[in-house]
Amino acid sequence: MYYRPMDDVVSSTKPVADDGERERTGESLETRCTGTQIRHTLNRLEDTIIFHLIERAQFAYNPITYTPDAFKELKGRDFQGSWLEWFLKEIETFHAKARRYTSPDEHPFTSIADLPMPMLSPQDLPKLLYKHNVNVNQKIKSIYIEHIVPAITRTLGMEDDGNYGSSATRDVEVLQAISRRVHFGMFVSESKFLLAPHDFIPHILDPNPTELLNLITKPAVEAALLIRVRNKAKLYGQDLDGMGKPIEGQDQAPGKLDPAIVVRLYEEFVMPLTKVVEVEYLLTRLDGVPQSQIEAWQNKTA
């Protein structure tokens, strides 16, 4: 399926350690996942997000689809919420049956308690992350509805085009892609933690979110990311001729998607939310870890 879990991150040749072994040895992302693999996944998610935004930008804002109890058809189904929330629940119900949310890089917008158990047997996936309860999907959904959708649909000249099913379908695709990108920050923070646990441990034992944020923030990487997504959005938003080449004279044209909107999405929302996820994950990273392991990490040299 298109959400094949961790397809480019997990090495299928590495034996899976149980929780006890991982706690004794400290084995995790450090030995099964490289920075190159993480960067590849994050770069590919940039493509996915931009293409899904281009698809969503074809349709009007359709604010009624985000308004709770606006559709009488849903009231007859005893559902309280918006058209988009109903769409999410129905789609995520099917995906849950196909065990999508047993993968560590997938997080539903619907409460997991309201979703069915998987029909398929669980996969024997490596435990790449430490146990956590991090999920910022409600923040993602709020930002998307209030800031992103109005921005990418503003040039259409209409607020409502009646294409409620099509626009909601695209909304779900964008939301799921952004969610995966933001929550992937936990793999990044796990990798950083294991490379230099002695740097992080003091600020976890004596909780200091500000210092943890400083440790994970890389301004040069962020600056390069913003340049990259701007260029991608400009490239992917071009019209092509019959031979698949960009049509000349598009440099000043707005294209299918304004690159400035993509830059704003990452700069104001995706990157800050990713940092929230990373810090929240790190703050509970030592919960239940044996003291002997913590001391071994503290003695680890850079």
mmCIF file of C-alpha atoms in Angstrom:
data_model
loop_
_atom_site.group_PDB
_atom_site.id
_atom_site.type_symbol
_atom_site.label_atom_id
_atom_site.label_comp_id
_atom_site.label_asym_id
_atom_site.label_seq_id
_atom_site.Cartn_x
_atom_site.Cartn_y
_atom_site.Cartn_z
ATOM 1 C CA MET A 1 0.000 0.000 0.000
ATOM 2 C CA TYR A 2 1.162 3.575 -0.538
ATOM 3 C CA TYR A 3 1.856 4.036 3.163
ATOM 4 C CA ARG A 4 4.139 1.011 3.383
ATOM 5 C CA PRO A 5 5.641 1.575 6.846
ATOM 6 C CA MET A 6 9.185 2.822 7.150
ATOM 7 C CA ASP A 7 10.049 1.531 3.683
ATOM 8 C CA ASP A 8 13.149 3.672 3.280
ATOM 9 C CA VAL A 9 14.248 3.815 6.907
ATOM 10 C CA VAL A 10 14.133 0.330 8.405
ATOM 11 C CA SER A 11 16.775 -2.146 7.361
ATOM 12 C CA SER A 12 15.138 -5.507 6.835
ATOM 13 C CA THR A 13 18.422 -7.293 7.491
ATOM 14 C CA LYS A 14 18.910 -6.056 11.041
ATOM 15 C CA PRO A 15 17.565 -8.376 13.757
ATOM 16 C CA VAL A 16 14.949 -6.822 15.979
ATOM 17 C CA ALA A 17 15.956 -6.443 19.599
ATOM 18 C CA ASP A 18 13.379 -6.759 22.345
ATOM 19 C CA ASP A 19 12.764 -3.931 24.831
ATOM 20 C CA GLY A 20 15.029 -5.455 27.433
ATOM 21 C CA GLU A 21 17.939 -5.807 25.041
ATOM 22 C CA ARG A 22 17.491 -2.252 23.796
ATOM 23 C CA GLU A 23 17.574 -0.919 27.340
ATOM 24 C CA ARG A 24 20.714 -2.929 28.154
ATOM 25 C CA THR A 25 22.625 -2.001 25.011
ATOM 26 C CA GLY A 26 21.131 1.341 24.078
ATOM 27 C CA GLU A 27 20.555 -0.024 20.575
ATOM 28 C CA SER A 28 18.005 1.870 18.531
ATOM 29 C CA LEU A 29 18.066 4.188 15.570
ATOM 30 C CA GLU A 30 21.828 4.524 16.002
ATOM 31 C CA THR A 31 22.459 1.047 14.598
ATOM 32 C CA ARG A 32 19.550 0.598 12.229
ATOM 33 C CA CYS A 33 19.031 3.966 10.583
ATOM 34 C CA THR A 34 21.441 6.462 9.111
ATOM 35 C CA GLY A 35 21.216 10.209 8.792
ATOM 36 C CA THR A 36 21.260 9.747 5.026
ATOM 37 C CA GLN A 37 18.144 7.564 5.167
ATOM 38 C CA ILE A 38 16.342 10.079 7.382
ATOM 39 C CA ARG A 39 17.239 12.972 5.081
ATOM 40 C CA HIS A 40 16.070 10.969 2.061
ATOM 41 C CA THR A 41 12.681 10.386 3.670
ATOM 42 C CA LEU A 42 12.283 14.031 4.697
ATOM 43 C CA ASN A 43 13.253 15.225 1.205
ATOM 44 C CA ARG A 44 10.777 12.859 -0.391
ATOM 45 C CA LEU A 45 8.041 14.052 1.929
ATOM 46 C CA GLU A 46 8.702 17.589 0.684
ATOM 47 C CA ASP A 47 7.796 16.377 -2.806
ATOM 48 C CA THR A 48 4.679 14.625 -1.527
ATOM 49 C CA ILE A 49 3.449 17.668 0.389
ATOM 50 C CA ILE A 50 4.008 20.057 -2.527
ATOM 51 C CA PHE A 51 2.260 17.806 -5.052
ATOM 52 C CA HIS A 52 -0.712 17.321 -2.705
ATOM 53 C CA LEU A 53 -0.939 21.085 -2.152
ATOM 54 C CA ILE A 54 -1.016 21.605 -5.918
ATOM 55 C CA GLU A 55 -3.900 19.123 -6.159
ATOM 56 C CA ARG A 56 -5.817 20.815 -3.326
ATOM 57 C CA ALA A 57 -5.303 24.268 -4.880
ATOM 58 C CA GLN A 58 -7.537 23.268 -7.814
ATOM 59 C CA PHE A 59 -10.609 23.577 -5.614
ATOM 60 C CA ALA A 60 -12.102 26.485 -3.693
ATOM 61 C CA TYR A 61 -11.673 27.012 0.043
ATOM 62 C CA ASN A 62 -15.139 25.520 0.755
ATOM 63 C CA PRO A 63 -15.242 26.664 4.408
ATOM 64 C CA ILE A 64 -18.511 24.824 5.002
ATOM 65 C CA THR A 65 -16.549 21.551 4.944
ATOM 66 C CA TYR A 66 -14.653 22.670 8.052
ATOM 67 C CA THR A 67 -17.715 23.890 9.978
ATOM 68 C CA PRO A 68 -19.056 21.511 12.651
ATOM 69 C CA ASP A 69 -22.583 20.184 12.071
ATOM 70 C CA ALA A 70 -22.970 22.088 8.786
ATOM 71 C CA PHE A 71 -24.102 19.038 6.810
ATOM 72 C CA LYS A 72 -27.555 17.705 7.592
ATOM 73 C CA GLU A 73 -26.553 14.435 5.911
ATOM 74 C CA LEU A 74 -24.126 13.750 8.757
ATOM 75 C CA LYS A 75 -26.692 14.447 11.440
ATOM 76 C CA GLY A 76 -28.689 11.540 10.078
ATOM 77 C CA ARG A 77 -25.654 9.357 10.682
ATOM 78 C CA ASP A 78 -25.469 10.487 14.314
ATOM 79 C CA PHE A 79 -22.090 12.148 13.662
ATOM 80 C CA GLN A 80 -21.130 15.371 15.390
ATOM 81 C CA GLY A 81 -18.357 17.274 13.663
ATOM 82 C CA SER A 82 -17.357 18.747 10.339
ATOM 83 C CA TRP A 83 -17.438 17.209 6.881
ATOM 84 C CA LEU A 84 -13.620 16.933 6.955
ATOM 85 C CA GLU A 85 -13.638 15.259 10.369
ATOM 86 C CA TRP A 86 -16.163 12.706 9.080
ATOM 87 C CA PHE A 87 -13.997 12.146 6.010
ATOM 88 C CA LEU A 88 -10.946 11.603 8.190
ATOM 89 C CA LYS A 89 -12.735 9.150 10.457
ATOM 90 C CA GLU A 90 -14.115 7.101 7.570
ATOM 91 C CA ILE A 91 -10.774 6.930 5.754
ATOM 92 C CA GLU A 92 -8.770 6.279 8.910
ATOM 93 C CA THR A 93 -11.212 3.539 9.899
ATOM 94 C CA PHE A 94 -10.335 1.661 6.728
ATOM 95 C CA HIS A 95 -6.618 2.390 7.109
ATOM 96 C CA ALA A 96 -6.686 1.201 10.728
ATOM 97 C CA LYS A 97 -8.105 -2.129 9.585
ATOM 98 C CA ALA A 98 -5.136 -2.381 7.220
ATOM 99 C CA ARG A 99 -2.831 -1.751 10.258
ATOM 100 C CA ARG A 100 -1.586 1.638 9.055
ATOM 101 C CA TYR A 101 -1.389 3.012 12.595
ATOM 102 C CA THR A 102 0.722 0.173 13.921
ATOM 103 C CA SER A 103 3.600 1.742 12.001
ATOM 104 C CA PRO A 104 5.715 4.093 14.164
ATOM 105 C CA ASP A 105 5.698 6.860 11.522
ATOM 106 C CA GLU A 106 1.892 7.073 11.201
ATOM 107 C CA HIS A 107 -0.472 8.986 13.505
ATOM 108 C CA PRO A 108 -4.253 9.242 12.996
ATOM 109 C CA PHE A 109 -6.264 12.443 13.347
ATOM 110 C CA THR A 110 -9.144 10.417 14.774
ATOM 111 C CA SER A 111 -8.717 9.217 18.347
ATOM 112 C CA ILE A 112 -7.174 5.762 18.252
ATOM 113 C CA ALA A 113 -9.877 4.657 20.711
ATOM 114 C CA ASP A 114 -12.496 5.357 18.026
ATOM 115 C CA LEU A 115 -10.745 3.291 15.364
ATOM 116 C CA PRO A 116 -11.067 -0.486 14.825
ATOM 117 C CA MET A 117 -8.339 -3.011 15.475
ATOM 118 C CA PRO A 118 -6.297 -4.160 12.463
ATOM 119 C CA MET A 119 -7.643 -7.079 10.461
ATOM 120 C CA LEU A 120 -4.101 -8.123 9.535
ATOM 121 C CA SER A 121 -1.636 -9.642 11.953
ATOM 122 C CA PRO A 122 0.912 -7.168 13.347
ATOM 123 C CA GLN A 123 4.218 -6.827 11.541
ATOM 124 C CA ASP A 124 7.480 -7.529 13.341
ATOM 125 C CA LEU A 125 8.751 -3.956 13.014
ATOM 126 C CA PRO A 126 11.962 -2.769 14.692
ATOM 127 C CA LYS A 127 11.338 -0.595 17.739
ATOM 128 C CA LEU A 128 13.039 2.506 16.362
ATOM 129 C CA LEU A 129 11.461 4.897 18.853
ATOM 130 C CA TYR A 130 11.180 4.864 22.614
ATOM 131 C CA LYS A 131 7.653 4.684 24.045
ATOM 132 C CA HIS A 132 5.808 8.011 23.816
ATOM 133 C CA ASN A 133 2.391 9.645 23.495
ATOM 134 C CA VAL A 134 3.319 12.469 21.134
ATOM 135 C CA ASN A 135 0.623 13.504 18.645
ATOM 136 C CA VAL A 136 0.163 17.093 17.396
ATOM 137 C CA ASN A 137 -2.361 16.326 14.666
ATOM 138 C CA GLN A 138 -5.037 18.611 16.080
ATOM 139 C CA LYS A 139 -2.608 21.535 15.893
ATOM 140 C CA ILE A 140 -1.734 20.540 12.334
ATOM 141 C CA LYS A 141 -5.392 20.405 11.322
ATOM 142 C CA SER A 142 -6.167 23.777 12.886
ATOM 143 C CA ILE A 143 -3.218 25.488 11.183
ATOM 144 C CA TYR A 144 -4.046 23.859 7.863
ATOM 145 C CA ILE A 145 -7.679 24.999 7.893
ATOM 146 C CA GLU A 146 -7.044 28.503 9.207
ATOM 147 C CA HIS A 147 -3.884 29.416 7.295
ATOM 148 C CA ILE A 148 -2.896 27.050 4.506
ATOM 149 C CA VAL A 149 -6.118 26.323 2.639
ATOM 150 C CA PRO A 150 -7.199 29.989 2.416
ATOM 151 C CA ALA A 151 -3.745 30.900 1.082
ATOM 152 C CA ILE A 152 -3.507 28.290 -1.676
ATOM 153 C CA THR A 153 -7.102 28.854 -2.901
ATOM 154 C CA ARG A 154 -7.164 32.665 -2.793
ATOM 155 C CA THR A 155 -6.452 33.142 -6.524
ATOM 156 C CA LEU A 156 -9.432 31.058 -7.679
ATOM 157 C CA GLY A 157 -11.828 33.992 -7.317
ATOM 158 C CA MET A 158 -14.458 31.992 -5.423
ATOM 159 C CA GLU A 159 -14.822 30.760 -1.856
ATOM 160 C CA ASP A 160 -17.186 27.853 -2.491
ATOM 161 C CA ASP A 161 -17.323 25.721 -5.645
ATOM 162 C CA GLY A 162 -19.487 22.908 -4.292
ATOM 163 C CA ASN A 163 -16.797 20.262 -4.788
ATOM 164 C CA TYR A 164 -16.958 19.132 -1.178
ATOM 165 C CA GLY A 165 -15.991 15.513 -1.774
ATOM 166 C CA SER A 166 -13.032 16.326 -4.016
ATOM 167 C CA SER A 167 -11.666 19.078 -1.775
ATOM 168 C CA ALA A 168 -11.991 16.904 1.343
ATOM 169 C CA THR A 169 -10.212 14.036 -0.404
ATOM 170 C CA ARG A 170 -7.272 16.342 -1.148
ATOM 171 C CA ASP A 171 -7.412 17.773 2.387
ATOM 172 C CA VAL A 172 -6.920 14.309 3.843
ATOM 173 C CA GLU A 173 -3.946 13.654 1.563
ATOM 174 C CA VAL A 174 -2.246 16.919 2.525
ATOM 175 C CA LEU A 175 -2.942 16.479 6.234
ATOM 176 C CA GLN A 176 -1.594 12.933 6.320
ATOM 177 C CA ALA A 177 1.576 13.960 4.484
ATOM 178 C CA ILE A 178 2.215 16.952 6.770
ATOM 179 C CA SER A 179 1.502 14.804 9.825
ATOM 180 C CA ARG A 180 4.033 12.199 8.751
ATOM 181 C CA ARG A 181 6.614 14.909 8.064
ATOM 182 C CA VAL A 182 6.112 16.622 11.429
ATOM 183 C CA HIS A 183 6.061 13.442 13.508
ATOM 184 C CA PHE A 184 9.131 12.150 11.705
ATOM 185 C CA GLY A 185 10.939 14.638 13.922
ATOM 186 C CA MET A 186 10.942 11.948 16.590
ATOM 187 C CA PHE A 187 13.258 9.805 14.474
ATOM 188 C CA VAL A 188 15.503 12.836 14.028
ATOM 189 C CA SER A 189 15.613 13.558 17.764
ATOM 190 C CA GLU A 190 16.212 9.889 18.609
ATOM 191 C CA SER A 191 19.139 9.865 16.216
ATOM 192 C CA LYS A 192 20.575 13.070 17.689
ATOM 193 C CA PHE A 193 20.080 11.768 21.228
ATOM 194 C CA LEU A 194 21.945 8.531 20.559
ATOM 195 C CA LEU A 195 24.829 10.333 18.890
ATOM 196 C CA ALA A 196 25.455 12.449 22.012
ATOM 197 C CA PRO A 197 23.229 11.314 24.910
ATOM 198 C CA HIS A 198 25.454 13.052 27.463
ATOM 199 C CA ASP A 199 24.459 16.411 25.944
ATOM 200 C CA PHE A 200 20.747 15.736 26.313
ATOM 201 C CA ILE A 201 20.472 13.833 29.599
ATOM 202 C CA PRO A 202 20.990 16.789 32.000
ATOM 203 C CA HIS A 203 18.174 18.725 30.297
ATOM 204 C CA ILE A 204 15.872 15.705 30.394
ATOM 205 C CA LEU A 205 16.477 14.782 34.047
ATOM 206 C CA ASP A 206 16.053 18.440 35.015
ATOM 207 C CA PRO A 207 13.502 19.311 32.320
ATOM 208 C CA ASN A 208 14.706 22.233 30.249
ATOM 209 C CA PRO A 209 12.816 22.488 26.939
ATOM 210 C CA THR A 210 14.738 25.613 25.918
ATOM 211 C CA GLU A 211 18.123 23.867 26.106
ATOM 212 C CA LEU A 212 16.759 20.807 24.317
ATOM 213 C CA LEU A 213 15.470 23.091 21.585
ATOM 214 C CA ASN A 214 18.903 24.664 21.253
ATOM 215 C CA LEU A 215 20.493 21.233 20.885
ATOM 216 C CA ILE A 216 18.211 20.156 18.030
ATOM 217 C CA THR A 217 18.125 23.456 16.121
ATOM 218 C CA LYS A 218 20.413 23.707 13.090
ATOM 219 C CA PRO A 219 19.966 27.164 11.432
ATOM 220 C CA ALA A 220 22.060 26.308 8.370
ATOM 221 C CA VAL A 221 19.999 23.180 7.692
ATOM 222 C CA GLU A 222 16.757 25.139 8.072
ATOM 223 C CA ALA A 223 17.929 27.864 5.703
ATOM 224 C CA ALA A 224 18.860 25.281 3.067
ATOM 225 C CA LEU A 225 15.490 23.563 3.500
ATOM 226 C CA LEU A 226 13.572 26.785 2.803
ATOM 227 C CA ILE A 227 15.566 27.420 -0.364
ATOM 228 C CA ARG A 228 14.987 23.842 -1.477
ATOM 229 C CA VAL A 229 11.203 23.831 -0.985
ATOM 230 C CA ARG A 230 10.885 27.205 -2.746
ATOM 231 C CA ASN A 231 12.738 25.839 -5.764
ATOM 232 C CA LYS A 232 10.738 22.612 -5.741
ATOM 233 C CA ALA A 233 7.411 24.443 -5.560
ATOM 234 C CA LYS A 234 8.422 26.698 -8.453
ATOM 235 C CA LEU A 235 9.570 23.725 -10.532
ATOM 236 C CA TYR A 236 6.641 21.417 -9.791
ATOM 237 C CA GLY A 237 4.100 24.191 -10.333
ATOM 238 C CA GLN A 238 5.112 24.862 -13.937
ATOM 239 C CA ASP A 239 3.028 23.943 -16.970
ATOM 240 C CA LEU A 240 4.693 21.539 -19.403
ATOM 241 C CA ASP A 241 4.456 21.246 -23.150
ATOM 242 C CA GLY A 242 3.577 18.110 -25.095
ATOM 243 C CA MET A 243 7.117 16.822 -24.715
ATOM 244 C CA GLY A 244 7.146 17.265 -20.939
ATOM 245 C CA LYS A 245 9.361 20.375 -20.984
ATOM 246 C CA PRO A 246 8.527 23.597 -19.084
ATOM 247 C CA ILE A 247 6.720 26.095 -21.312
ATOM 248 C CA GLU A 248 8.833 29.195 -21.866
ATOM 249 C CA GLY A 249 7.878 32.527 -20.323
ATOM 250 C CA GLN A 250 6.580 31.168 -16.988
ATOM 251 C CA ASP A 251 9.175 32.910 -14.807
ATOM 252 C CA GLN A 252 6.792 35.710 -13.858
ATOM 253 C CA ALA A 253 3.639 33.585 -13.847
ATOM 254 C CA PRO A 254 2.176 32.464 -10.494
ATOM 255 C CA GLY A 255 2.138 28.796 -11.510
ATOM 256 C CA LYS A 256 -0.092 26.161 -9.960
ATOM 257 C CA LEU A 257 1.156 26.977 -6.457
ATOM 258 C CA ASP A 258 2.814 30.111 -5.094
ATOM 259 C CA PRO A 259 6.269 29.045 -3.822
ATOM 260 C CA ALA A 260 6.059 31.707 -1.096
ATOM 261 C CA ILE A 261 3.138 29.809 0.443
ATOM 262 C CA VAL A 262 5.188 26.616 0.648
ATOM 263 C CA VAL A 263 8.067 28.502 2.259
ATOM 264 C CA ARG A 264 5.667 30.024 4.774
ATOM 265 C CA LEU A 265 4.154 26.593 5.499
ATOM 266 C CA TYR A 266 7.562 25.210 6.397
ATOM 267 C CA GLU A 267 8.989 28.279 8.113
ATOM 268 C CA GLU A 268 5.987 29.164 10.274
ATOM 269 C CA PHE A 269 4.325 25.809 10.814
ATOM 270 C CA VAL A 270 6.102 22.607 9.756
ATOM 271 C CA MET A 271 9.516 23.378 11.253
ATOM 272 C CA PRO A 272 8.203 24.852 14.540
ATOM 273 C CA LEU A 273 5.772 21.941 15.023
ATOM 274 C CA THR A 274 8.514 19.455 14.242
ATOM 275 C CA LYS A 275 10.610 21.016 17.000
ATOM 276 C CA VAL A 276 7.662 20.739 19.399
ATOM 277 C CA VAL A 277 7.443 17.040 18.558
ATOM 278 C CA GLU A 278 11.188 16.539 19.006
ATOM 279 C CA VAL A 279 11.293 18.284 22.388
ATOM 280 C CA GLU A 280 8.167 16.516 23.698
ATOM 281 C CA TYR A 281 9.670 13.187 22.680
ATOM 282 C CA LEU A 282 13.018 13.941 24.329
ATOM 283 C CA LEU A 283 11.432 15.066 27.607
ATOM 284 C CA THR A 284 10.152 11.518 28.231
ATOM 285 C CA ARG A 285 13.066 9.706 26.569
ATOM 286 C CA LEU A 286 14.502 8.468 29.880
ATOM 287 C CA ASP A 287 11.221 7.330 31.457
ATOM 288 C CA GLY A 288 11.716 3.746 32.601
ATOM 289 C CA VAL A 289 15.312 3.524 31.367
ATOM 290 C CA PRO A 290 17.536 1.748 33.935
ATOM 291 C CA GLN A 291 19.890 3.995 35.891
ATOM 292 C CA SER A 292 22.839 1.896 34.741
ATOM 293 C CA GLN A 293 22.019 2.705 31.121
ATOM 294 C CA ILE A 294 21.659 6.416 31.872
ATOM 295 C CA GLU A 295 25.051 6.435 33.587
ATOM 296 C CA ALA A 296 26.618 4.614 30.643
ATOM 297 C CA TRP A 297 25.199 7.217 28.278
ATOM 298 C CA GLN A 298 26.429 10.036 30.488
ATOM 299 C CA ASN A 299 29.939 8.602 30.295
ATOM 300 C CA LYS A 300 29.801 8.294 26.534
ATOM 301 C CA THR A 301 32.252 10.624 24.820
ATOM 302 C CA ALA A 302 31.320 12.646 21.763
#
